[in-house]
CSV table of C-alpha atoms in Angstrom, one decimal:
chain,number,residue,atom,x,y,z
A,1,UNK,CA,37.8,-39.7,-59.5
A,2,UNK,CA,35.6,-41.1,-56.4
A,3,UNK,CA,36.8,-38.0,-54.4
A,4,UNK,CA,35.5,-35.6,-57.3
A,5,UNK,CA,32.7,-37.4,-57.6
A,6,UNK,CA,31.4,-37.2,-54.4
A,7,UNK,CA,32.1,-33.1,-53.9
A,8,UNK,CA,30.3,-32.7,-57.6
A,9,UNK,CA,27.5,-34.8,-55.2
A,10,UNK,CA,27.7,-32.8,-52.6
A,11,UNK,CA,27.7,-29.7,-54.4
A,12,UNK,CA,24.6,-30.5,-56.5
A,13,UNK,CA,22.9,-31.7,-53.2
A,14,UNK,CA,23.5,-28.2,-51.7
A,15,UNK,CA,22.1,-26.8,-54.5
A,16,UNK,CA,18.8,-28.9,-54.7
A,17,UNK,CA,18.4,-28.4,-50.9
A,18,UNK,CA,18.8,-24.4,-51.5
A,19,UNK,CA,16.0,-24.7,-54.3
A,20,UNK,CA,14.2,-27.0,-52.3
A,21,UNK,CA,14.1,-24.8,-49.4
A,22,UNK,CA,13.8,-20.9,-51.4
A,23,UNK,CA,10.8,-20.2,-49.9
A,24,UNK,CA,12.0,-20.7,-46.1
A,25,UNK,CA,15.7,-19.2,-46.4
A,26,UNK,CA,14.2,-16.0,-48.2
A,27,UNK,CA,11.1,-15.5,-45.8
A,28,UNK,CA,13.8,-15.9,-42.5
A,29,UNK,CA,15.8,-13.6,-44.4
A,30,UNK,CA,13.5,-10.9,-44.7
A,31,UNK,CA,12.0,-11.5,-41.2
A,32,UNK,CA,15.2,-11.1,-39.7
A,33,UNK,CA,16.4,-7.9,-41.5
A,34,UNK,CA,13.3,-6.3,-40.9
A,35,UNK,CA,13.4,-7.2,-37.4
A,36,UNK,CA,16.9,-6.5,-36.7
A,37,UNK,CA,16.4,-2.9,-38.8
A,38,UNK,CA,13.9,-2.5,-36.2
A,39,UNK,CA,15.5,-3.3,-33.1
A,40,UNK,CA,18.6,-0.7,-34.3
A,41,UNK,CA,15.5,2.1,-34.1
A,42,UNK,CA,15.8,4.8,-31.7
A,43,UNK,CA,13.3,3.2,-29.6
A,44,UNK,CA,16.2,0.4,-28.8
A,45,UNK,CA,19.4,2.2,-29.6
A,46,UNK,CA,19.9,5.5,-29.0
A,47,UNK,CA,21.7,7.3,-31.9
A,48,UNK,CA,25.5,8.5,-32.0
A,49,UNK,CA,26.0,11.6,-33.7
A,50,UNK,CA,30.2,12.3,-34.9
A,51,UNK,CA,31.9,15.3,-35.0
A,52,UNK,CA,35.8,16.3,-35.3
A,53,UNK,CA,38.1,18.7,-35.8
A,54,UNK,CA,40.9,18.8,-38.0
A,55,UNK,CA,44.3,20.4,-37.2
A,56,UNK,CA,47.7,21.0,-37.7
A,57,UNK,CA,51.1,21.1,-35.2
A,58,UNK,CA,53.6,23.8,-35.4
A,59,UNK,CA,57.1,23.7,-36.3
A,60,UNK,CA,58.2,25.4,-33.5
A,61,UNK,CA,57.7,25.8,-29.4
A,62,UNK,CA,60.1,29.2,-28.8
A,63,UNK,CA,58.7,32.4,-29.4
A,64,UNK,CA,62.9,33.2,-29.4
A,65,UNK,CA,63.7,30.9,-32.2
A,66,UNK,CA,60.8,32.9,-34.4
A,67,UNK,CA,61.4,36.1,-33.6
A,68,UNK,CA,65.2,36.3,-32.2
A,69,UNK,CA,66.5,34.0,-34.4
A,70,UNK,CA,69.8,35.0,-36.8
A,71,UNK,CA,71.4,33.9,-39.7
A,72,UNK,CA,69.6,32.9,-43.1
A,73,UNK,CA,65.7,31.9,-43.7
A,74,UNK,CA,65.0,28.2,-42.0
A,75,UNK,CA,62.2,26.6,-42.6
A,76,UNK,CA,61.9,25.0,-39.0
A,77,UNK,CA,61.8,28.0,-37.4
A,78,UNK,CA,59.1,29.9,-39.5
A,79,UNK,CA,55.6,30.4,-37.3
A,80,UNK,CA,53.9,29.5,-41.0
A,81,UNK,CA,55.1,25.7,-41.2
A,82,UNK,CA,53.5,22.8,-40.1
A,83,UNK,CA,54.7,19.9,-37.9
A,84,UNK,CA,56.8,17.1,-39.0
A,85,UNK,CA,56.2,13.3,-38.5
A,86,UNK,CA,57.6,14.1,-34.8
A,87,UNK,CA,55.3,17.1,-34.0
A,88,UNK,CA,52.3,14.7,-34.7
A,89,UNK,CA,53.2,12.2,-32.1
A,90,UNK,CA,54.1,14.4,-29.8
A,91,UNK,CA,50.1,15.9,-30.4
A,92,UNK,CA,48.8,13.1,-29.9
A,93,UNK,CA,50.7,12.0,-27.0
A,94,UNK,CA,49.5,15.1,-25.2
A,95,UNK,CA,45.8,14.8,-26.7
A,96,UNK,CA,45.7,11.2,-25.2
A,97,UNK,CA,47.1,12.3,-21.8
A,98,UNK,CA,45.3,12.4,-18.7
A,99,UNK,CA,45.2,16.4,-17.9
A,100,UNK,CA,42.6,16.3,-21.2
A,101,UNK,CA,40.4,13.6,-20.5
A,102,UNK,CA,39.9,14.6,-16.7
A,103,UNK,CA,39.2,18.3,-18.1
A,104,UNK,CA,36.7,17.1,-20.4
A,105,UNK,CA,35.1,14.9,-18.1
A,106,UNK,CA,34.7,18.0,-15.1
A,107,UNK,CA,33.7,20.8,-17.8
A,108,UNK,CA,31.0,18.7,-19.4
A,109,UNK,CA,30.0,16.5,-16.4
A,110,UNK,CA,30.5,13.0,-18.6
A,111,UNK,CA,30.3,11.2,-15.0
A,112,UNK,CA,26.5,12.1,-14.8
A,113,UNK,CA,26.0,12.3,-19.0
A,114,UNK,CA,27.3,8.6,-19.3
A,115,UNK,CA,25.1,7.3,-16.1
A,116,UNK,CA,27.7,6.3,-14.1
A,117,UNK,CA,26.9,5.4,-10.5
A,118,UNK,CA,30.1,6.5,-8.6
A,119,UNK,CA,29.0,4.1,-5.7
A,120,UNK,CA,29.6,1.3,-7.5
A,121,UNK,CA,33.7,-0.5,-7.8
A,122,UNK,CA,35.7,0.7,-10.6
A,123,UNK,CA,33.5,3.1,-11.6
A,124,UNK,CA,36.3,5.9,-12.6
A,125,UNK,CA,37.5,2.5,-15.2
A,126,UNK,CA,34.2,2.1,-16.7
A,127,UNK,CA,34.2,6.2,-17.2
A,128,UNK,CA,37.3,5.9,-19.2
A,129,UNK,CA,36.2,3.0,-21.2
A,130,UNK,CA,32.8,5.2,-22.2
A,131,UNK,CA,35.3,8.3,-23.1
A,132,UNK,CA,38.5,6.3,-24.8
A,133,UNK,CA,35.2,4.9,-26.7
A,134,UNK,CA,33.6,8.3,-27.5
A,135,UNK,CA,36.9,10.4,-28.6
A,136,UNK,CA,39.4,8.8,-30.8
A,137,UNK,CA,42.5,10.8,-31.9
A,138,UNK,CA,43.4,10.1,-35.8
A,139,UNK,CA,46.4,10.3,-38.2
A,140,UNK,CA,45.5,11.4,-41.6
A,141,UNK,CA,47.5,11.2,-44.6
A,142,UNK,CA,48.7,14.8,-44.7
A,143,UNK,CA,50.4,15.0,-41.5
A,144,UNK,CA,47.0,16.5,-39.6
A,145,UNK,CA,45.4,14.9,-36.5
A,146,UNK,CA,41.5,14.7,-36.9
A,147,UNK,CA,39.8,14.4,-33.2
A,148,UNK,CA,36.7,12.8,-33.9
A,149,UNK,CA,34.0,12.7,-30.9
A,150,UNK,CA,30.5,10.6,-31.2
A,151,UNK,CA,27.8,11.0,-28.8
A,152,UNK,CA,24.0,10.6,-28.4
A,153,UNK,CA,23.9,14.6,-28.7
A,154,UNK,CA,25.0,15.9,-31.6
A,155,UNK,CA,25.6,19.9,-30.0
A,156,UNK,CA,27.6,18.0,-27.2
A,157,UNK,CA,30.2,15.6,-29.2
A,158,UNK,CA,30.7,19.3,-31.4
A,159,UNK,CA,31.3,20.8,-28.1
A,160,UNK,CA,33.8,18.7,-26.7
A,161,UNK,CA,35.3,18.5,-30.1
A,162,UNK,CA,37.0,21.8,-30.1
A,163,UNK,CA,36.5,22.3,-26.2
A,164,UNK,CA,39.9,19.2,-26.7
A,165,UNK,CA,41.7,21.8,-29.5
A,166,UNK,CA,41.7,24.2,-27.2
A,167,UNK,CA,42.6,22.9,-24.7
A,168,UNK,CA,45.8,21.2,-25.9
A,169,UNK,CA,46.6,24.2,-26.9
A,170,UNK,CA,46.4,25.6,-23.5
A,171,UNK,CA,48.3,22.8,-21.9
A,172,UNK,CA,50.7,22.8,-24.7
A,173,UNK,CA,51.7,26.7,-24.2
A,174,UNK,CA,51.8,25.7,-20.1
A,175,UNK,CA,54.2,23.0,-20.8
A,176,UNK,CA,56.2,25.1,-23.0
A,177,UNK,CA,56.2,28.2,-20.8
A,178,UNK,CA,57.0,26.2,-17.2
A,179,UNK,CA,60.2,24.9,-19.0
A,180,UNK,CA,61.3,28.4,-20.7
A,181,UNK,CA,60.6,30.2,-17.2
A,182,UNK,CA,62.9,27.1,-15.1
A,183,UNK,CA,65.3,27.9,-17.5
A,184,UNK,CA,65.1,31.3,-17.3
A,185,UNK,CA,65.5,31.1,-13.6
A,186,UNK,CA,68.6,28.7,-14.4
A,187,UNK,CA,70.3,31.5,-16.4
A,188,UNK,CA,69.7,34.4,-13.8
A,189,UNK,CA,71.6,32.3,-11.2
A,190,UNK,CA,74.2,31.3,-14.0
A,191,UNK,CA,74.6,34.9,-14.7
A,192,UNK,CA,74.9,36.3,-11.6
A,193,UNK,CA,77.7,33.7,-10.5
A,194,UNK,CA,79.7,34.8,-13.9
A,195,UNK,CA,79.4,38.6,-13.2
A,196,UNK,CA,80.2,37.8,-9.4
A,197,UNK,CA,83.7,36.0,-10.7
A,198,UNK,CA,84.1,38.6,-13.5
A,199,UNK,CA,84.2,41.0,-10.3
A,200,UNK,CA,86.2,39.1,-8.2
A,201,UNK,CA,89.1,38.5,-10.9
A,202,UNK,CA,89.2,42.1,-12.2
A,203,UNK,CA,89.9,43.2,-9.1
A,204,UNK,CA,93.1,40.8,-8.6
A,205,UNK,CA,93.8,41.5,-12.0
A,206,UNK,CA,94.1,45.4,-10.7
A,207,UNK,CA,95.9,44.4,-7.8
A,208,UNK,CA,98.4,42.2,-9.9
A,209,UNK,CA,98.7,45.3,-12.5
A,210,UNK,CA,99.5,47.7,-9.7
A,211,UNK,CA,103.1,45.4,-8.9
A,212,UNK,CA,103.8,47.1,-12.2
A,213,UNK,CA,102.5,43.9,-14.9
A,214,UNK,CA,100.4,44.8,-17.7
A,215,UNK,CA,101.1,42.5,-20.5
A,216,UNK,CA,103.3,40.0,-19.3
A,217,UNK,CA,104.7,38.7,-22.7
A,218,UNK,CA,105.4,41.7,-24.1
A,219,UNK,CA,106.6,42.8,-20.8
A,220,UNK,CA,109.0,39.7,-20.7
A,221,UNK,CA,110.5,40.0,-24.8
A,222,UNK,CA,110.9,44.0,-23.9
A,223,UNK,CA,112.5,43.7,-20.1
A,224,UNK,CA,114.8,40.9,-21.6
A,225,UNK,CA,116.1,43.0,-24.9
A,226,UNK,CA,117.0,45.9,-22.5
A,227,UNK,CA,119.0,43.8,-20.2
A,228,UNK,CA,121.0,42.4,-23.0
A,229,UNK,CA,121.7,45.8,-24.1
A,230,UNK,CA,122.5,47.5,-20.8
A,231,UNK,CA,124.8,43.9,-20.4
A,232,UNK,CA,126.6,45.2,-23.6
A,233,UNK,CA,127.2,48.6,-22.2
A,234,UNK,CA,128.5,47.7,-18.9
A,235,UNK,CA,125.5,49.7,-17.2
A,236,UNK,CA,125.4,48.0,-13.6
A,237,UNK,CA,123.0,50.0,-12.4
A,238,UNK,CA,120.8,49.3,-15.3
A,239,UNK,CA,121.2,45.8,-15.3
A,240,UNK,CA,120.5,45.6,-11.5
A,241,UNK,CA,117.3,47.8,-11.8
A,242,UNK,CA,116.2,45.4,-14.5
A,243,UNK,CA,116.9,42.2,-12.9
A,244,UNK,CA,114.4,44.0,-10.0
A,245,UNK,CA,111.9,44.4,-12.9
A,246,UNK,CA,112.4,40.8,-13.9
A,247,UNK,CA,111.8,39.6,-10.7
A,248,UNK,CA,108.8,40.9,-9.9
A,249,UNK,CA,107.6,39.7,-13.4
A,250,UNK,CA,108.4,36.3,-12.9
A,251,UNK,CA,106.6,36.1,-9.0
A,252,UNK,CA,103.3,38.2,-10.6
A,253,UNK,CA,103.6,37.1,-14.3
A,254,UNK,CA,102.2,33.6,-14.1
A,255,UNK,CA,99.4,34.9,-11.6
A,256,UNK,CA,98.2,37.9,-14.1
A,257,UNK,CA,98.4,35.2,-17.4
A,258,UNK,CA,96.0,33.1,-15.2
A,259,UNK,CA,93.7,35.6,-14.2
A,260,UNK,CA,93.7,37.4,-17.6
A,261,UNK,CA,93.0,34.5,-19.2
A,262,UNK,CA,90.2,33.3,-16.8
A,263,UNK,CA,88.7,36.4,-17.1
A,264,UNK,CA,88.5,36.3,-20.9
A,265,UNK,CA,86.3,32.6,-21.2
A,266,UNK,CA,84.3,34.5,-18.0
A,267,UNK,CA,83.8,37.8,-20.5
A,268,UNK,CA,83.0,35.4,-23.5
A,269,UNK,CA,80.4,32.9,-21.0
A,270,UNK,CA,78.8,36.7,-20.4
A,271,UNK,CA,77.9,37.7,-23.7
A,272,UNK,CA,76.6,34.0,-24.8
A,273,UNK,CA,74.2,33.7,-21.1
A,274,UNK,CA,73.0,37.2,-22.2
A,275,UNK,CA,72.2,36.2,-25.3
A,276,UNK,CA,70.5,33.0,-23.8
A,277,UNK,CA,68.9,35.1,-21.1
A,278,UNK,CA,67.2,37.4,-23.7
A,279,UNK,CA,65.7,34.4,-25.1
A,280,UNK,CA,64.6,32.7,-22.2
A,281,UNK,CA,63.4,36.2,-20.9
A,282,UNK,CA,61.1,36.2,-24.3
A,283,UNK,CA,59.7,32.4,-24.2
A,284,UNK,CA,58.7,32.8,-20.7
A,285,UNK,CA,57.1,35.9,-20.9
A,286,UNK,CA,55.4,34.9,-24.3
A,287,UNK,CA,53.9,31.8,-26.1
A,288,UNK,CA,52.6,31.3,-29.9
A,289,UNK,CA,49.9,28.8,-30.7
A,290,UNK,CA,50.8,25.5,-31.0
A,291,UNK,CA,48.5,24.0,-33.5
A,292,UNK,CA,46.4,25.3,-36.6
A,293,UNK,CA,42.8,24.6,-37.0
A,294,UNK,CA,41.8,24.0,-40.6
A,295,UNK,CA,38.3,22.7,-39.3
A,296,UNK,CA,36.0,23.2,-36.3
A,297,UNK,CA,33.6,20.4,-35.0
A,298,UNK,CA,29.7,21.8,-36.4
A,299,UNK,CA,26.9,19.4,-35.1
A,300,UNK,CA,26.2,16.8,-37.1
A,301,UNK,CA,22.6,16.3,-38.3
A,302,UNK,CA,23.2,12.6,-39.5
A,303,UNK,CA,23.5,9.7,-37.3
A,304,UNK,CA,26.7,7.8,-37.0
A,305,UNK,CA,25.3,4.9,-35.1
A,306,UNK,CA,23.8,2.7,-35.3
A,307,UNK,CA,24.2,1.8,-38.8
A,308,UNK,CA,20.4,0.4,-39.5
A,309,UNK,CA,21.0,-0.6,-42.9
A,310,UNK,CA,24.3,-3.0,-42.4
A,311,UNK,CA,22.8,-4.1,-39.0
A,312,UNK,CA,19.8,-5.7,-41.1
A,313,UNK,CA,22.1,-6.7,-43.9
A,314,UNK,CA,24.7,-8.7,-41.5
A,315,UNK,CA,21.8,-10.0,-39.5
A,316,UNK,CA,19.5,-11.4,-42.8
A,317,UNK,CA,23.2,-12.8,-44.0
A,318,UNK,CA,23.7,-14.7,-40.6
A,319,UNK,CA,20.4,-15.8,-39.9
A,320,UNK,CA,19.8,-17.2,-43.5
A,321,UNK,CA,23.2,-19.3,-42.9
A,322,UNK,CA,22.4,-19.9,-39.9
A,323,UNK,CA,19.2,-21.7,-40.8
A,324,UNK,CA,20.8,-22.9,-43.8
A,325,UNK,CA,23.4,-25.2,-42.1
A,326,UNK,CA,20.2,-26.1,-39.8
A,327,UNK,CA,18.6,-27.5,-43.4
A,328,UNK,CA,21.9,-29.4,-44.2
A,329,UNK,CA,21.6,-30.8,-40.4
A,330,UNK,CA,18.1,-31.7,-40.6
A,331,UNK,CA,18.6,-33.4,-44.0
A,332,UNK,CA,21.6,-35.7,-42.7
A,333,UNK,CA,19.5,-36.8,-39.9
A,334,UNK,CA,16.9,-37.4,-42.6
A,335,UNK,CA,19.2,-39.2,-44.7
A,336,UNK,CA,20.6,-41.3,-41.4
A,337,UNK,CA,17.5,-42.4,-40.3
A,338,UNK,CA,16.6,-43.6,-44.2
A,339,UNK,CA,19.5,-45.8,-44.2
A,340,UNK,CA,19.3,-47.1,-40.9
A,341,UNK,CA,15.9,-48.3,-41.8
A,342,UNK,CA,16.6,-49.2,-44.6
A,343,UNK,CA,19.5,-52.2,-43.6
A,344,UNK,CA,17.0,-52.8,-40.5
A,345,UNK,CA,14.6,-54.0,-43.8
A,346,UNK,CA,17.2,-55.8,-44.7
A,347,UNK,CA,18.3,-57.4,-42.6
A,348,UNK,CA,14.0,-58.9,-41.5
């Protein structure tokens, strides 16, 4: 009961204090939102200006895959889809990456537009700060990246806006095409080793076949029905010319099934490396774009920042509590001093 009490006190106390004291808190209120709406003024705070550009990944990097590819209709492989959850991060990875921001900065001269003094240390840090500031890189909820740009002039943020589409595009098809024409390169080697061992074994296979082996199983079942029969019959002659046969089978036979069969996987790795090579051959001589644009970066005619009118509301809000708790302190002192003097009265 004491404890409510004294907070229904307290409370009531506030509230006397606040009515007391109108006059003051609404006067420093107003002073200070009109001064702080003027201190946001151009004159102080030179004015941001926003602009972005809205756009979409691809499905798909291979021109091959679009254009080469078999079978029935797939969805990941049509040039019309967008990206997935994966083909956003990798966009953004590659729109935050160094290659962008140094481009940006040397094709608009940022160095010199944000005033830095390259004699000063760390100057190159401080130039990153003012850009990783300026250009943001945004998520939205339907699976499109939004590159937003703010800068004191409103042609320039537009500028660099889609100057950053484009050129992710650019760097995208690069990285793309580098590693379709190394793999390209891969698969000429890889062919030309194949075709070298193709000719290699089909010319032992020709001198193995010229011992008289052609098919060495069928060879084997015929040679070996013959010399039962000719065993039947008695026919020395025969036998003895087919044991000669058998022979010769049995020293070449083993070689030929080797070779032939080697010869086969080296046929079958020739007509899947052409079929890669004629893909590769097509990704490095070609690229598709790698994003859609759905909107370009205009100039903005409205200012960004500062924000005049929540500067002046935040700022009347502070102040005014500000010299609010300043009240409460000044009427506990008040109140301390009272008492004081009052037991000093006392006391005499």
């Amino acid at each position: 009961m004491a404890e409510n009490s004294k907070t229904t006190t307290s409370g009531i106390n506030v509230l006397i204090l606040i009515i007391k004291n109108w006059k003051l808190l609404l006067s420093v209120a107003l002073l200070s939102a009109v001064v702080a709406f003027f201190f946001s003024t151009p004159i102080f705070i030179k004015p941001k200006y926003k602009s972005s550009v809205v756009m979409f990944s691809t499905s798909s990097n291979a021109v091959s895959q679009l254009i080469l590819a078999e079978g029935n209709y797939n969805e990941f492989l049509d040039i019309t889809q967008f990206g997935t959850d994966a083909h956003i991060e990798q966009m953004i990875q590659v729109l935050n990456s160094r290659d962008i921001k140094d481009h940006i900065i040397e094709k608009f001269n940022l160095t010199s537009h944000y005033g830095i003094d390259t004699n000063k240390k760390h100057w190159k840090s401080k130039l990153y700060k003012y850009v990783k500031n300026n250009i943001q890189f945004k998520r939205t909820d339907n699976l499109a990246v939004e590159i937003v740009v703010e800068d004191t002039d409103p042609k320039l943020a537009a500028e660099i806006a889609n100057e950053i589409a484009d050129y992710y595009d650019m760097l995208k098809r690069q990285i793309v095409q580098q590693r379709s024409i190394e793999a390209f390169h891969i698969l000429q080697e890889e062919m030309k080793l194949t075709d070298q061992l193709v000719m290699s074994l089909t010319d032992s296979l020709s001198r193995v076949m010229s011992y008289g082996v052609y098919d060495y199983e069928s060879q084997s079942e015929r040679l070996m029905q013959q010399y039962a029969i000719e065993l039947v019959k008695g026919n020395t002659a025969g036998v003895n010319r087919i044991k000669e046969e058998l022979m010769i089978l049995e020293k070449y036979g083993p070689i030929y099934v080797s070779v032939r069969d080697r010869l086969f996987y080296l046929k079958e790795a020739q007509k899947l490396y052409q079929e890669k090579y004629q893909n590769a051959r097509v990704d490095a001589s070609y690229t598709l774009p790698q994003k859609f644009v759905v909107e370009k970066a205009v100039p903005s005619d409205k200012k960004s920042y500062p924000k005049k009118l929540l500067i002046a509301i935040v700022t009347s809000i502070c102040v005014s509590l500000f010299t609010f708790f300043l009240l409460i302190f000044k009427e506990n002192i008040n109140q301390y001093f009272t008492e004081i003097n009052h037991q000093l009265r006392k006391k005499e």
